[in-house]
Coordinates of C-alpha atoms in Angstrom, one line a residue:
M12 CA -79.3 -39.5 10.9
M13 CA -75.7 -38.3 11.6
Y14 CA -73.2 -38.9 8.9
Y15 CA -69.5 -39.6 9.4
F16 CA -66.3 -39.6 7.5
I17 CA -63.1 -41.6 8.0
G18 CA -59.6 -40.2 7.3
V19 CA -56.7 -42.7 7.1
D20 CA -53.0 -41.8 6.9
V21 CA -50.4 -44.5 6.2
G22 CA -47.1 -43.1 7.3
T23 CA -43.6 -44.6 7.4
A24 CA -44.0 -45.9 11.0
S25 CA -47.7 -46.1 11.7
V26 CA -51.3 -46.1 10.3
R27 CA -53.6 -43.4 11.8
A28 CA -57.3 -43.2 11.4
A29 CA -59.9 -40.6 12.5
L30 CA -63.7 -40.7 12.6
V31 CA -65.2 -37.2 12.0
S32 CA -68.8 -36.2 12.2
Q33 CA -70.6 -34.3 9.4
H34 CA -70.1 -31.2 11.6
G35 CA -66.3 -31.6 11.6
D36 CA -66.0 -33.0 15.2
V37 CA -63.4 -35.6 15.7
V38 CA -65.3 -38.5 17.3
S39 CA -62.5 -41.2 17.6
T40 CA -58.9 -41.8 16.6
A41 CA -56.7 -44.8 16.3
T42 CA -53.0 -45.5 15.7
K43 CA -51.3 -48.8 14.8
E44 CA -47.5 -49.0 14.5
I45 CA -45.9 -50.6 11.5
T46 CA -42.8 -52.8 11.8
I47 CA -39.7 -51.6 9.9
W48 CA -37.1 -54.2 9.4
N49 CA -33.5 -53.0 9.1
P50 CA -31.4 -56.2 8.9
Q51 CA -28.3 -54.4 7.5
P52 CA -27.2 -50.8 6.8
N53 CA -29.2 -49.0 4.2
F54 CA -31.8 -51.8 3.9
Y55 CA -35.3 -51.3 5.0
Q56 CA -38.4 -53.4 4.5
Q57 CA -42.1 -53.4 5.6
S58 CA -44.8 -55.9 5.1
S59 CA -47.7 -54.9 2.8
D60 CA -49.9 -57.5 4.6
E61 CA -49.1 -55.8 7.9
I62 CA -49.8 -52.4 6.5
W63 CA -53.2 -53.5 5.2
A64 CA -54.0 -55.2 8.5
A65 CA -53.2 -52.0 10.3
V66 CA -55.5 -50.0 8.0
V67 CA -58.4 -52.5 8.7
E68 CA -57.7 -52.5 12.4
T69 CA -57.7 -48.7 12.8
I70 CA -60.9 -48.3 10.8
K71 CA -62.7 -50.9 12.8
H72 CA -61.4 -49.3 16.0
V73 CA -62.7 -45.8 15.2
C74 CA -66.1 -47.2 14.2
S75 CA -66.4 -49.3 17.3
T76 CA -65.2 -46.7 19.8
G77 CA -67.2 -44.0 18.0
K78 CA -70.2 -46.3 18.5
I79 CA -71.5 -45.9 15.0
E80 CA -72.9 -48.2 12.4
V81 CA -70.6 -48.5 9.3
T82 CA -73.6 -47.5 7.1
A83 CA -73.4 -44.1 8.7
V84 CA -69.9 -43.6 7.0
K85 CA -70.4 -41.6 3.9
G86 CA -66.8 -41.3 2.8
I87 CA -63.2 -42.3 3.4
G88 CA -60.2 -40.2 2.6
F89 CA -56.9 -42.1 2.2
D90 CA -53.3 -40.8 2.3
A91 CA -50.3 -43.0 2.1
T92 CA -46.5 -42.5 2.0
C93 CA -46.1 -46.1 0.6
S94 CA -49.2 -46.0 -1.5
L95 CA -48.0 -48.4 -4.2
V96 CA -47.8 -52.1 -3.7
V97 CA -46.0 -53.7 -6.6
L98 CA -46.6 -57.5 -7.1
D99 CA -44.1 -60.0 -8.5
G100 CA -45.0 -62.8 -11.0
D101 CA -46.6 -64.8 -8.3
S102 CA -48.8 -61.9 -7.1
Q103 CA -46.6 -61.5 -4.0
P104 CA -45.8 -57.9 -2.8
L105 CA -42.3 -56.6 -3.4
S106 CA -40.4 -54.4 -0.9
V107 CA -42.4 -51.2 -0.1
S108 CA -39.5 -49.3 1.4
P109 CA -36.2 -47.9 0.2
D110 CA -33.3 -50.2 0.1
E111 CA -30.0 -50.2 -1.7
F112 CA -30.3 -53.5 -3.7
A113 CA -29.6 -51.6 -6.9
T114 CA -26.5 -49.8 -5.7
P115 CA -24.0 -52.1 -7.4
V116 CA -25.9 -51.8 -10.7
L117 CA -25.8 -48.0 -10.5
E118 CA -22.1 -47.5 -9.4
P119 CA -20.8 -47.4 -13.0
F120 CA -23.2 -44.5 -13.7
E121 CA -22.1 -42.6 -10.6
P122 CA -20.0 -40.0 -12.6
C123 CA -23.0 -39.2 -14.8
I124 CA -25.5 -38.7 -12.0

């Protein structure tokens, strides 16, 4: 039986996945863009739910287009730019992208930085 490995990379603008055989051959790849909201200058947000959905979609895609059974997958490597999802008191994800919400709080410390 042939074994496979999946590599997943979550970047700033997209999720990419690759299905690789035990011999190192790339069998299938998939990319899914991630929405970046920029409603005002220096304010960026992304949806943790959308990122997770993109991870699931790309993994399913490489398995289906690679025509393999998921039981043949022996390992998954995962790399992420936004690898931490912080939850609030209601278990809802907080912003996963840089913003400048804290700028006014930090302004008094500007001379020290």
